[in-house]
Short mmCIF file of N, CA, C and O in Angstrom, two decimals:
data_model
loop_
_atom_site.label_atom_id
_atom_site.label_comp_id
_atom_site.label_asym_id
_atom_site.label_seq_id
_atom_site.Cartn_x
_atom_site.Cartn_y
_atom_site.Cartn_z
N MET A 13 18.76 -36.89 35.31
CA MET A 13 17.60 -36.87 34.66
C MET A 13 17.50 -37.49 32.92
O MET A 13 18.40 -37.05 32.69
N ASP A 14 16.28 -38.47 33.14
CA ASP A 14 16.83 -39.27 31.35
C ASP A 14 16.38 -38.10 30.37
O ASP A 14 15.25 -37.56 30.39
N LEU A 15 17.08 -38.35 29.52
CA LEU A 15 16.74 -37.39 27.95
C LEU A 15 15.64 -38.08 27.57
O LEU A 15 14.74 -36.62 26.62
N THR A 16 14.98 -39.37 27.56
CA THR A 16 14.13 -39.78 26.78
C THR A 16 12.38 -38.93 27.61
O THR A 16 11.64 -38.59 26.55
N LEU A 17 12.88 -38.70 28.77
CA LEU A 17 11.64 -37.87 29.62
C LEU A 17 11.80 -36.37 29.35
O LEU A 17 10.60 -35.36 29.07
N LEU A 18 13.03 -35.98 28.88
CA LEU A 18 12.86 -34.31 28.91
C LEU A 18 12.67 -33.68 27.70
O LEU A 18 12.02 -32.66 27.69
N LEU A 19 12.94 -34.46 26.76
CA LEU A 19 12.25 -34.14 25.28
C LEU A 19 11.05 -33.70 25.07
O LEU A 19 10.73 -33.10 24.63
N PRO A 20 9.97 -34.79 25.61
CA PRO A 20 8.82 -34.69 25.55
C PRO A 20 8.47 -33.59 26.39
O PRO A 20 7.26 -33.03 26.01
N LEU A 21 9.10 -33.48 27.71
CA LEU A 21 8.40 -32.41 28.37
C LEU A 21 8.47 -31.17 27.49
O LEU A 21 7.82 -30.16 27.71
N ALA A 22 10.08 -30.86 26.91
CA ALA A 22 10.49 -29.68 26.32
C ALA A 22 9.09 -29.26 25.02
O ALA A 22 8.92 -28.07 25.06
N LEU A 23 8.84 -29.97 24.79
CA LEU A 23 7.94 -30.05 23.45
C LEU A 23 6.27 -29.59 24.05
O LEU A 23 5.85 -29.00 23.79
N LEU A 24 6.34 -30.13 24.61
CA LEU A 24 5.08 -29.92 25.58
C LEU A 24 5.02 -28.08 26.07
O LEU A 24 4.29 -27.65 25.73
N VAL A 25 6.28 -28.01 26.64
CA VAL A 25 6.30 -26.79 27.19
C VAL A 25 6.23 -25.74 26.22
O VAL A 25 5.67 -24.58 25.98
N LEU A 26 6.72 -26.07 24.66
CA LEU A 26 6.92 -24.88 23.60
C LEU A 26 5.44 -25.39 23.27
O LEU A 26 5.12 -23.97 22.56
N MET A 27 4.74 -26.11 23.01
CA MET A 27 3.32 -26.19 22.93
C MET A 27 2.56 -25.29 23.44
O MET A 27 1.66 -24.45 22.95
N MET A 28 2.71 -25.56 24.76
CA MET A 28 1.98 -24.55 25.69
C MET A 28 1.89 -22.96 25.16
O MET A 28 1.48 -22.12 25.23
N VAL A 29 3.34 -22.68 24.69
CA VAL A 29 3.60 -21.15 24.88
C VAL A 29 3.30 -20.93 23.46
O VAL A 29 2.69 -19.77 23.25
N PHE A 30 3.19 -21.82 22.41
CA PHE A 30 2.66 -20.97 20.96
C PHE A 30 1.15 -21.24 21.27
O PHE A 30 0.33 -20.16 20.79
N MET A 31 0.52 -22.16 21.95
CA MET A 31 -1.00 -22.08 22.10
C MET A 31 -1.65 -20.91 22.78
O MET A 31 -2.06 -20.02 22.78
N TRP A 32 -0.43 -20.24 23.87
CA TRP A 32 -0.94 -19.02 24.78
C TRP A 32 -0.65 -17.63 23.94
O TRP A 32 -1.44 -16.83 23.78
N ARG A 33 0.49 -17.95 23.10
CA ARG A 33 0.47 -16.55 22.28
C ARG A 33 -0.71 -16.35 20.90
O ARG A 33 -0.91 -15.06 21.11
N SER A 34 -0.76 -17.66 20.71
CA SER A 34 -1.94 -17.22 19.34
C SER A 34 -3.26 -16.84 20.37
O SER A 34 -4.13 -15.85 19.29
N ASN A 35 -3.71 -17.39 21.26
CA ASN A 35 -4.37 -16.96 22.01
C ASN A 35 -4.36 -15.70 22.08
O ASN A 35 -5.86 -14.86 22.48
N LYS A 36 -3.69 -15.13 22.61
CA LYS A 36 -3.40 -13.99 23.33
C LYS A 36 -3.66 -12.65 21.77
O LYS A 36 -4.12 -11.80 21.90
N LYS A 37 -2.66 -12.78 20.64
CA LYS A 37 -3.23 -12.84 19.44
C LYS A 37 -4.70 -12.72 19.10
O LYS A 37 -5.07 -11.45 18.28
N ARG A 38 -5.04 -13.63 19.15
CA ARG A 38 -7.14 -13.42 18.73
C ARG A 38 -7.48 -12.90 19.76
O ARG A 38 -8.59 -12.29 19.21
N THR A 39 -7.43 -12.73 20.82
CA THR A 39 -8.09 -12.18 22.39
C THR A 39 -7.50 -10.18 21.69
O THR A 39 -8.65 -9.83 21.65
N ALA A 40 -6.15 -10.10 21.01
CA ALA A 40 -6.12 -8.72 20.51
C ALA A 40 -7.00 -8.44 19.52
O ALA A 40 -7.55 -7.28 19.35
N GLN A 41 -7.15 -9.12 18.50
CA GLN A 41 -8.01 -9.02 17.54
C GLN A 41 -8.95 -8.75 17.73
O GLN A 41 -9.65 -7.61 17.09
N GLN A 42 -9.83 -9.82 18.47
CA GLN A 42 -11.19 -9.05 18.70
C GLN A 42 -11.27 -8.06 19.24
O GLN A 42 -12.77 -7.69 19.26
N GLN A 43 -10.99 -7.62 20.51
CA GLN A 43 -11.01 -6.40 21.41
C GLN A 43 -10.90 -4.96 19.90
O GLN A 43 -11.44 -4.03 20.26
N GLU A 44 -9.93 -5.60 19.26
CA GLU A 44 -9.60 -4.57 17.97
C GLU A 44 -10.93 -4.42 17.11
O GLU A 44 -11.21 -3.01 16.77
N LEU A 45 -11.63 -5.48 16.90
CA LEU A 45 -12.85 -5.25 16.13
C LEU A 45 -13.61 -4.96 17.02
O LEU A 45 -14.61 -4.01 16.60
N ARG A 46 -14.40 -5.39 18.13
CA ARG A 46 -15.37 -5.13 18.95
C ARG A 46 -15.24 -2.81 19.25
O ARG A 46 -16.03 -2.19 19.39
N ALA A 47 -13.78 -2.62 19.40
CA ALA A 47 -13.59 -1.58 19.44
C ALA A 47 -14.23 -0.45 18.26
O ALA A 47 -14.53 0.80 18.43
N LYS A 48 -14.01 -1.06 17.03
CA LYS A 48 -14.28 -0.62 15.73
C LYS A 48 -15.81 -0.51 15.30
O LYS A 48 -16.24 0.27 14.67
N ILE A 49 -16.30 -1.56 16.28
CA ILE A 49 -17.84 -1.39 16.35
C ILE A 49 -18.93 -0.68 17.09
O ILE A 49 -18.86 -0.58 18.20
N GLN A 50 -18.73 0.75 15.83
CA GLN A 50 -19.70 2.26 16.42
C GLN A 50 -20.70 2.22 14.92
O GLN A 50 -20.67 2.29 14.38
N PRO A 51 -21.70 2.66 15.84
CA PRO A 51 -22.79 3.22 14.93
C PRO A 51 -22.69 3.99 13.63
O PRO A 51 -21.29 5.01 14.34
N GLY A 52 -22.72 3.34 12.64
CA GLY A 52 -22.45 4.37 11.24
C GLY A 52 -21.20 3.63 10.72
O GLY A 52 -21.20 3.90 9.49
N ALA A 53 -20.64 2.80 11.27
CA ALA A 53 -19.97 1.80 10.82
C ALA A 53 -20.49 1.25 9.47
O ALA A 53 -21.25 -0.13 9.48
N GLU A 54 -19.50 0.92 8.08
CA GLU A 54 -19.92 -0.28 7.60
C GLU A 54 -19.32 -1.44 8.02
O GLU A 54 -18.13 -1.98 8.24
N VAL A 55 -20.68 -2.62 8.22
CA VAL A 55 -19.81 -4.00 8.45
C VAL A 55 -20.22 -4.84 7.75
O VAL A 55 -21.17 -4.59 6.84
N MET A 56 -19.53 -5.85 7.97
CA MET A 56 -20.11 -7.35 7.17
C MET A 56 -19.95 -9.07 8.00
O MET A 56 -19.41 -8.82 8.85
N THR A 57 -21.13 -9.18 7.92
CA THR A 57 -21.54 -10.24 9.21
C THR A 57 -20.66 -11.72 8.42
O THR A 57 -20.15 -11.53 7.48
N GLN A 58 -21.01 -12.63 9.28
CA GLN A 58 -19.83 -14.21 8.85
C GLN A 58 -20.61 -14.63 7.99
O GLN A 58 -20.19 -15.46 6.59
N SER A 59 -22.11 -14.35 7.59
CA SER A 59 -22.69 -14.50 6.27
C SER A 59 -22.60 -14.05 4.52
O SER A 59 -22.87 -14.02 3.95
N GLY A 60 -22.11 -12.95 4.86
CA GLY A 60 -21.87 -12.05 4.03
C GLY A 60 -22.55 -11.43 3.78
O GLY A 60 -22.66 -10.41 2.77
N ILE A 61 -23.55 -10.90 4.75
CA ILE A 61 -24.30 -9.70 4.60
C ILE A 61 -23.87 -8.22 4.75
O ILE A 61 -23.03 -8.31 6.25
N PHE A 62 -23.55 -7.43 4.23
CA PHE A 62 -23.07 -6.04 4.63
C PHE A 62 -24.21 -4.88 4.57
O PHE A 62 -25.36 -4.88 4.22
N GLY A 63 -23.85 -4.06 5.68
CA GLY A 63 -24.80 -3.09 5.86
C GLY A 63 -24.22 -2.04 6.98
O GLY A 63 -22.83 -2.39 7.42
N THR A 64 -25.07 -0.77 6.80
CA THR A 64 -24.46 0.08 7.93
C THR A 64 -24.69 -0.29 9.29
O THR A 64 -26.27 -0.65 9.95
N LEU A 65 -24.12 0.31 10.30
CA LEU A 65 -24.83 -0.38 11.93
C LEU A 65 -25.40 0.54 12.34
O LEU A 65 -24.81 1.74 12.36
N LEU A 66 -26.46 0.39 13.47
CA LEU A 66 -27.35 1.43 13.50
C LEU A 66 -27.37 1.41 15.13
O LEU A 66 -27.14 2.55 15.36
N SER A 67 -27.65 0.08 15.62
CA SER A 67 -27.30 0.48 17.22
C SER A 67 -26.75 -1.21 17.91
O SER A 67 -26.90 -2.17 16.75
N VAL A 68 -26.31 -1.19 18.57
CA VAL A 68 -25.70 -2.58 19.38
C VAL A 68 -26.38 -2.36 20.73
O VAL A 68 -25.77 -1.80 21.95
N ASP A 69 -27.15 -3.44 20.75
CA ASP A 69 -27.65 -3.71 22.30
C ASP A 69 -26.78 -4.67 23.30
O ASP A 69 -26.84 -5.86 22.93
N GLU A 70 -25.58 -4.14 24.34
CA GLU A 70 -24.83 -5.24 24.92
C GLU A 70 -25.45 -6.21 25.30
O GLU A 70 -25.13 -7.24 26.16
N ALA A 71 -26.42 -5.82 25.97
CA ALA A 71 -27.70 -6.62 27.07
C ALA A 71 -27.74 -7.83 26.69
O ALA A 71 -27.84 -9.19 27.05
N SER A 72 -28.46 -7.64 25.17
CA SER A 72 -29.39 -9.03 24.93
C SER A 72 -28.19 -9.33 23.44
O SER A 72 -28.31 -10.30 22.74
N ASN A 73 -27.30 -8.62 23.16
CA ASN A 73 -26.22 -8.96 22.32
C ASN A 73 -26.86 -8.67 20.68
O ASN A 73 -26.62 -9.85 19.98
N VAL A 74 -27.44 -8.08 20.79
CA VAL A 74 -28.43 -7.64 19.26
C VAL A 74 -27.80 -6.58 18.84
O VAL A 74 -28.02 -5.15 19.23
N ALA A 75 -27.65 -6.70 17.29
CA ALA A 75 -26.85 -5.41 16.22
C ALA A 75 -28.14 -5.23 15.40
O ALA A 75 -28.92 -6.18 15.03
N THR A 76 -28.20 -3.95 15.23
CA THR A 76 -29.38 -3.63 13.92
C THR A 76 -28.62 -3.18 12.58
O THR A 76 -27.49 -1.91 13.21
N LEU A 77 -28.66 -3.69 12.01
CA LEU A 77 -28.04 -3.21 10.82
C LEU A 77 -28.76 -3.13 9.61
O LEU A 77 -29.99 -3.38 9.70
N GLU A 78 -28.63 -1.77 8.90
CA GLU A 78 -29.39 -1.36 7.71
C GLU A 78 -28.64 -1.66 6.38
O GLU A 78 -27.88 -1.47 5.91
N THR A 79 -29.33 -2.81 5.41
CA THR A 79 -28.41 -3.68 4.61
C THR A 79 -28.96 -2.56 3.62
O THR A 79 -28.06 -2.30 2.28
N SER A 80 -30.19 -1.82 3.21
CA SER A 80 -30.30 -0.96 2.03
C SER A 80 -31.17 -0.07 2.61
O SER A 80 -31.56 -0.21 3.85
N PRO A 81 -31.50 1.29 1.93
CA PRO A 81 -32.29 2.55 2.68
C PRO A 81 -33.77 1.69 3.06
O PRO A 81 -34.58 0.72 2.21
N GLY A 82 -34.02 1.84 4.64
CA GLY A 82 -35.39 1.36 4.58
C GLY A 82 -35.51 0.22 5.26
O GLY A 82 -36.60 -0.40 5.83
N VAL A 83 -34.23 -0.83 5.27
CA VAL A 83 -34.27 -2.26 5.22
C VAL A 83 -33.45 -2.73 6.94
O VAL A 83 -32.31 -2.33 6.13
N GLU A 84 -33.86 -3.20 7.66
CA GLU A 84 -32.92 -3.05 9.08
C GLU A 84 -33.37 -4.69 9.07
O GLU A 84 -34.64 -5.01 9.52
N ILE A 85 -32.06 -5.38 9.82
CA ILE A 85 -31.89 -6.67 10.16
C ILE A 85 -31.76 -6.56 11.01
O ILE A 85 -31.12 -5.68 11.70
N ARG A 86 -31.95 -7.44 12.16
CA ARG A 86 -31.59 -7.57 13.78
C ARG A 86 -30.52 -9.00 13.38
O ARG A 86 -31.25 -9.95 13.18
N VAL A 87 -28.99 -8.60 14.10
CA VAL A 87 -28.27 -9.69 14.20
C VAL A 87 -27.69 -10.32 15.22
O VAL A 87 -27.91 -8.92 15.75
N HIS A 88 -27.26 -11.23 15.86
CA HIS A 88 -26.47 -11.31 17.17
C HIS A 88 -24.94 -10.16 16.74
O HIS A 88 -24.34 -10.55 15.47
N SER A 89 -24.68 -10.08 17.55
CA SER A 89 -23.67 -9.16 17.76
C SER A 89 -22.47 -10.04 17.15
O SER A 89 -21.00 -9.64 16.44
N GLN A 90 -21.81 -10.91 17.74
CA GLN A 90 -21.16 -11.74 17.60
C GLN A 90 -20.66 -12.33 16.20
O GLN A 90 -19.55 -12.54 15.46
N THR A 91 -22.03 -11.88 15.13
CA THR A 91 -21.81 -12.37 14.16
C THR A 91 -20.88 -11.57 13.32
O THR A 91 -21.19 -11.63 11.61
N ILE A 92 -20.85 -10.23 13.65
CA ILE A 92 -20.44 -9.36 12.98
C ILE A 92 -18.56 -10.00 12.34
O ILE A 92 -18.04 -9.61 13.74
N ALA A 93 -18.27 -9.73 11.21
CA ALA A 93 -17.23 -10.75 11.25
C ALA A 93 -15.62 -9.39 11.06
O ALA A 93 -14.80 -9.33 11.10
N HIS A 94 -16.55 -8.42 10.30
CA HIS A 94 -15.09 -7.22 9.68
C HIS A 94 -16.18 -5.91 9.67
O HIS A 94 -17.09 -5.83 9.79
N VAL A 95 -15.11 -4.92 10.27
CA VAL A 95 -15.78 -3.57 9.72
C VAL A 95 -15.14 -3.22 8.49
O VAL A 95 -13.61 -3.03 8.10
N VAL A 96 -15.74 -2.95 7.31
CA VAL A 96 -14.93 -2.54 6.13
C VAL A 96 -14.79 -1.27 6.02
O VAL A 96 -15.15 -0.16 6.38
N GLU A 97 -13.44 -1.27 6.10
CA GLU A 97 -12.94 0.00 5.91
C GLU A 97 -12.47 0.52 4.38
O GLU A 97 -12.63 0.03 3.50
N PRO A 98 -13.18 2.21 4.09
CA PRO A 98 -13.07 2.34 2.63
C PRO A 98 -11.91 2.63 1.85
O PRO A 98 -10.87 2.88 2.25
N LYS A 99 -12.01 2.00 0.67
CA LYS A 99 -10.70 2.06 0.16
C LYS A 99 -10.39 3.34 -0.36
O LYS A 99 -11.03 4.23 -1.19
N ILE A 100 -9.18 4.06 -0.30
CA ILE A 100 -8.24 5.15 -0.97
C ILE A 100 -7.58 5.22 -2.12
O ILE A 100 -6.79 4.14 -1.86
N GLU A 101 -8.07 5.41 -3.18
CA GLU A 101 -7.37 5.04 -4.05
C GLU A 101 -6.78 6.82 -4.24
O GLU A 101 -6.85 7.64 -4.78
N VAL A 102 -5.32 6.24 -4.45
CA VAL A 102 -4.60 7.43 -4.60
C VAL A 102 -3.64 7.43 -6.16
O VAL A 102 -2.91 6.58 -6.59
N PRO A 103 -4.22 8.55 -7.13
CA PRO A 103 -3.48 8.28 -8.21
C PRO A 103 -1.87 8.41 -8.70
O PRO A 103 -1.26 8.61 -7.64
N ASP A 104 -1.41 7.98 -9.89
CA ASP A 104 -0.14 7.97 -10.04
C ASP A 104 0.34 9.33 -10.02
O ASP A 104 1.74 9.56 -9.30
N ASP A 105 -0.21 10.35 -10.43
CA ASP A 105 0.00 11.84 -10.35
C ASP A 105 -0.89 12.58 -9.65
O ASP A 105 -1.49 12.37 -9.71
N ALA A 106 0.08 13.43 -9.29
CA ALA A 106 -1.07 15.08 -8.40
C ALA A 106 -1.61 15.71 -9.26
O ALA A 106 -2.73 16.23 -9.04
N SER A 107 -1.86 15.37 -10.88
CA SER A 107 -2.62 16.26 -11.48
C SER A 107 -3.83 16.01 -11.50
O SER A 107 -5.07 16.94 -11.15
N GLU A 108 -4.40 14.76 -10.83
CA GLU A 108 -5.72 14.71 -10.69
C GLU A 108 -6.41 14.92 -9.12
O GLU A 108 -7.47 14.84 -9.46
N LEU A 109 -5.33 14.89 -8.28
CA LEU A 109 -5.43 15.72 -7.44
C LEU A 109 -6.11 17.17 -7.22
O LEU A 109 -7.24 17.74 -6.79
N THR A 110 -5.12 17.82 -8.31
CA THR A 110 -5.48 19.34 -8.45
C THR A 110 -6.69 19.72 -9.34
O THR A 110 -6.68 20.69 -9.53
N GLY A 111 -6.95 18.88 -10.27
CA GLY A 111 -7.68 18.83 -11.10
C GLY A 111 -7.12 19.75 -12.49
O GLY A 111 -7.72 20.20 -13.63
N ASP A 112 -5.66 19.63 -12.30
CA ASP A 112 -4.78 20.45 -13.36
C ASP A 112 -4.18 19.55 -14.40
O ASP A 112 -4.00 18.68 -14.29
N THR A 113 -5.62 19.60 -15.78
CA THR A 113 -4.74 18.38 -16.63
C THR A 113 -4.22 18.73 -17.72
O THR A 113 -3.87 17.72 -18.96
N GLU A 114 -3.62 19.59 -17.59
CA GLU A 114 -2.45 20.54 -18.48
C GLU A 114 -1.13 19.95 -18.46
O GLU A 114 -0.65 19.66 -17.45
N LEU A 115 -0.55 19.77 -19.38
CA LEU A 115 0.74 19.28 -19.10
C LEU A 115 1.46 20.91 -18.61
O LEU A 115 1.22 21.89 -19.20
N THR A 116 2.34 19.94 -18.17
CA THR A 116 3.59 21.67 -17.94
C THR A 116 4.18 22.04 -18.76
O THR A 116 5.28 22.76 -18.22
N GLY A 117 4.98 21.69 -19.97
CA GLY A 117 5.10 22.13 -21.10
C GLY A 117 6.36 21.29 -21.30
O GLY A 117 7.29 21.43 -22.14
N THR A 118 6.52 20.36 -20.34
CA THR A 118 7.77 19.08 -20.59
C THR A 118 7.56 18.16 -21.49
O THR A 118 6.33 17.62 -21.05
N GLU A 119 7.92 18.28 -22.39
CA GLU A 119 7.77 16.73 -23.63
C GLU A 119 8.34 15.22 -22.73
O GLU A 119 9.45 15.14 -22.17
N PRO A 120 7.69 14.35 -22.58
CA PRO A 120 8.06 13.18 -22.33
C PRO A 120 9.53 12.69 -23.01
O PRO A 120 9.70 12.64 -23.83
N SER A 121 9.97 12.12 -22.03
CA SER A 121 11.72 11.65 -22.25
C SER A 121 11.48 10.38 -22.88
O SER A 121 10.68 9.15 -22.15
N ILE A 122 12.58 9.89 -23.88
CA ILE A 122 12.72 8.56 -24.11
C ILE A 122 13.79 7.94 -23.94
O ILE A 122 14.79 8.58 -23.52
N ASP A 123 13.62 7.15 -23.03
CA ASP A 123 14.84 6.42 -22.86
C ASP A 123 15.29 5.43 -23.23
O ASP A 123 14.80 4.97 -24.34
N GLU A 124 16.63 5.50 -23.40
CA GLU A 124 17.71 4.85 -24.15
C GLU A 124 17.47 3.63 -24.55
O GLU A 124 17.72 3.20 -25.39
N THR A 125 17.18 2.95 -23.27
CA THR A 125 17.17 1.60 -23.51
C THR A 125 15.49 1.22 -24.22
O THR A 125 15.92 0.36 -24.89
N ASP A 126 14.78 2.12 -24.29
CA ASP A 126 13.46 1.88 -25.15
C ASP A 126 13.91 1.79 -26.42
O ASP A 126 13.51 1.32 -27.58
N VAL A 127 14.74 3.01 -26.75
CA VAL A 127 15.50 2.81 -28.69
C VAL A 127 16.28 1.47 -28.82
O VAL A 127 16.06 1.07 -29.99
N ARG A 128 16.93 1.10 -27.87
CA ARG A 128 17.40 0.05 -27.99
C ARG A 128 17.16 -1.31 -27.96
O ARG A 128 17.27 -1.78 -28.79
N ASP A 129 15.94 -1.44 -27.53
CA ASP A 129 15.10 -2.61 -27.77
C ASP A 129 14.38 -2.53 -28.97
O ASP A 129 14.30 -3.48 -29.56
N THR A 130 13.94 -1.39 -29.27
CA THR A 130 13.29 -1.02 -30.78
C THR A 130 14.23 -1.33 -31.58
O THR A 130 13.97 -2.49 -32.56
N ASP A 131 15.51 -0.94 -31.60
CA ASP A 131 16.07 -1.32 -32.74
C ASP A 131 16.77 -2.76 -32.82
O ASP A 131 16.87 -3.50 -33.99
N VAL A 132 16.67 -3.52 -31.79
CA VAL A 132 17.09 -4.48 -31.37
C VAL A 132 16.09 -5.79 -32.12
O VAL A 132 16.01 -6.74 -33.00
N ARG A 133 14.39 -5.18 -32.03
CA ARG A 133 13.88 -5.78 -32.34
C ARG A 133 13.83 -5.97 -34.05
O ARG A 133 12.77 -6.64 -34.48
N GLU A 134 13.88 -4.58 -33.96
CA GLU A 134 13.97 -4.42 -35.82
C GLU A 134 14.47 -5.45 -36.55
O GLU A 134 14.76 -5.59 -37.63
N ASN A 135 15.88 -5.42 -35.91
CA ASN A 135 16.98 -5.68 -36.27
C ASN A 135 16.51 -7.40 -36.78
O ASN A 135 17.16 -8.17 -37.73
N ASP A 136 16.23 -7.58 -35.59
CA ASP A 136 15.72 -9.45 -35.69
C ASP A 136 14.52 -9.41 -36.59
O ASP A 136 14.28 -10.94 -37.03
N ALA A 137 13.51 -8.73 -36.75
CA ALA A 137 12.87 -8.81 -37.71
C ALA A 137 13.14 -8.59 -39.39
O ALA A 137 12.45 -10.02 -39.51
N ASN A 138 14.26 -8.31 -39.56
CA ASN A 138 14.59 -8.19 -40.77
C ASN A 138 16.13 -9.67 -40.66
O ASN A 138 15.51 -9.71 -42.32
N ASP A 139 16.56 -9.93 -39.80
CA ASP A 139 16.71 -11.29 -39.94
C ASP A 139 16.16 -12.44 -40.55
O ASP A 139 16.50 -13.63 -41.12
N ALA A 140 14.74 -12.59 -39.83
CA ALA A 140 13.95 -13.63 -39.46
C ALA A 140 13.22 -13.35 -41.61
O ALA A 140 12.96 -14.13 -41.94
N ASN A 141 13.64 -11.89 -42.11
CA ASN A 141 12.67 -12.17 -42.87
C ASN A 141 14.13 -12.61 -44.06
O ASN A 141 13.50 -12.87 -45.23
N ASP A 142 14.88 -12.25 -43.88
CA ASP A 142 16.27 -12.36 -45.08
C ASP A 142 16.27 -13.93 -44.70
O ASP A 142 17.24 -14.65 -44.04
N ASN A 143 15.54 -14.93 -45.80
CA ASN A 143 16.37 -16.24 -45.21
C ASN A 143 16.87 -17.08 -46.69
O ASN A 143 16.48 -18.25 -47.04
N ASP A 144 17.15 -15.73 -47.92
CA ASP A 144 17.18 -16.59 -49.01
C ASP A 144 19.18 -17.18 -48.71
O ASP A 144 19.65 -17.53 -49.49
N GLY A 145 19.73 -17.18 -47.76
CA GLY A 145 20.51 -18.00 -47.65
C GLY A 145 21.95 -16.74 -47.94
O GLY A 145 23.26 -17.11 -47.68
N ASP A 146 21.79 -15.16 -48.31
CA ASP A 146 22.74 -14.48 -49.20
C ASP A 146 23.13 -14.04 -47.41
O ASP A 146 22.44 -12.95 -47.52
N THR A 147 24.43 -13.65 -47.28
CA THR A 147 25.18 -13.19 -46.04
C THR A 147 25.75 -11.98 -46.35
O THR A 147 27.09 -11.71 -46.01
N SER A 148 25.60 -11.43 -47.77
CA SER A 148 26.65 -10.52 -47.96
C SER A 148 26.38 -8.86 -47.30
O SER A 148 27.02 -8.56 -47.44
N ASN A 149 25.18 -9.10 -47.36
CA ASN A 149 24.55 -7.85 -46.49
C ASN A 149 24.63 -8.06 -45.09
O ASN A 149 23.99 -7.00 -44.65
N ASP A 150 24.32 -8.80 -44.69
CA ASP A 150 24.19 -9.07 -43.35
C ASP A 150 25.32 -8.85 -42.58
O ASP A 150 26.74 -8.78 -42.91
N GLU A 151 25.39 -8.05 -41.63
CA GLU A 151 26.58 -7.50 -40.71
C GLU A 151 26.80 -8.86 -39.81
O GLU A 151 28.42 -9.07 -39.36
N ARG A 152 26.40 -10.23 -39.50
CA ARG A 152 27.06 -11.32 -38.93
C ARG A 152 27.08 -12.71 -39.75
O ARG A 152 25.54 -12.59 -40.68
N PRO A 153 27.74 -13.33 -40.01
CA PRO A 153 27.10 -14.83 -40.86
C PRO A 153 26.17 -15.90 -39.84
O PRO A 153 26.14 -15.52 -38.83
N LYS A 154 25.47 -16.01 -40.86
CA LYS A 154 24.27 -17.08 -40.04
C LYS A 154 25.14 -18.41 -39.98
O LYS A 154 26.02 -19.00 -40.51
N ALA A 155 24.88 -19.10 -38.30
CA ALA A 155 25.03 -20.47 -38.04
C ALA A 155 24.11 -21.52 -39.29
O ALA A 155 23.13 -21.22 -39.16
#
């Protein structure tokens, strides 16, 4: 078989496999979104309108959203782009979870690297302020 025919054929097969995979992933994402669309869910339409889903009529493809209290809009059910997941913020420490704001009696420890960094910064500031050329009090000669 001729190599010039084999290479384009291999590329064509590879392209078809990638298209099939991406189509399969997109179909799975759509099914996952449709499973999340239930009355009471907070949703966003493709045009960026946020609202609470009140009902979905599968026969006519109409979804009813409540955008603000008492305001209902009807949209095509395919325009629902995202189901808004509530963000749960977890505090850095457990004191905010328990309501205990008092310290446990332990003082914060000072890291040795913090002390060394402060000493280095103070020495650099002293060196910068010492511009008279006198090196008798310096620990190292200036270049």
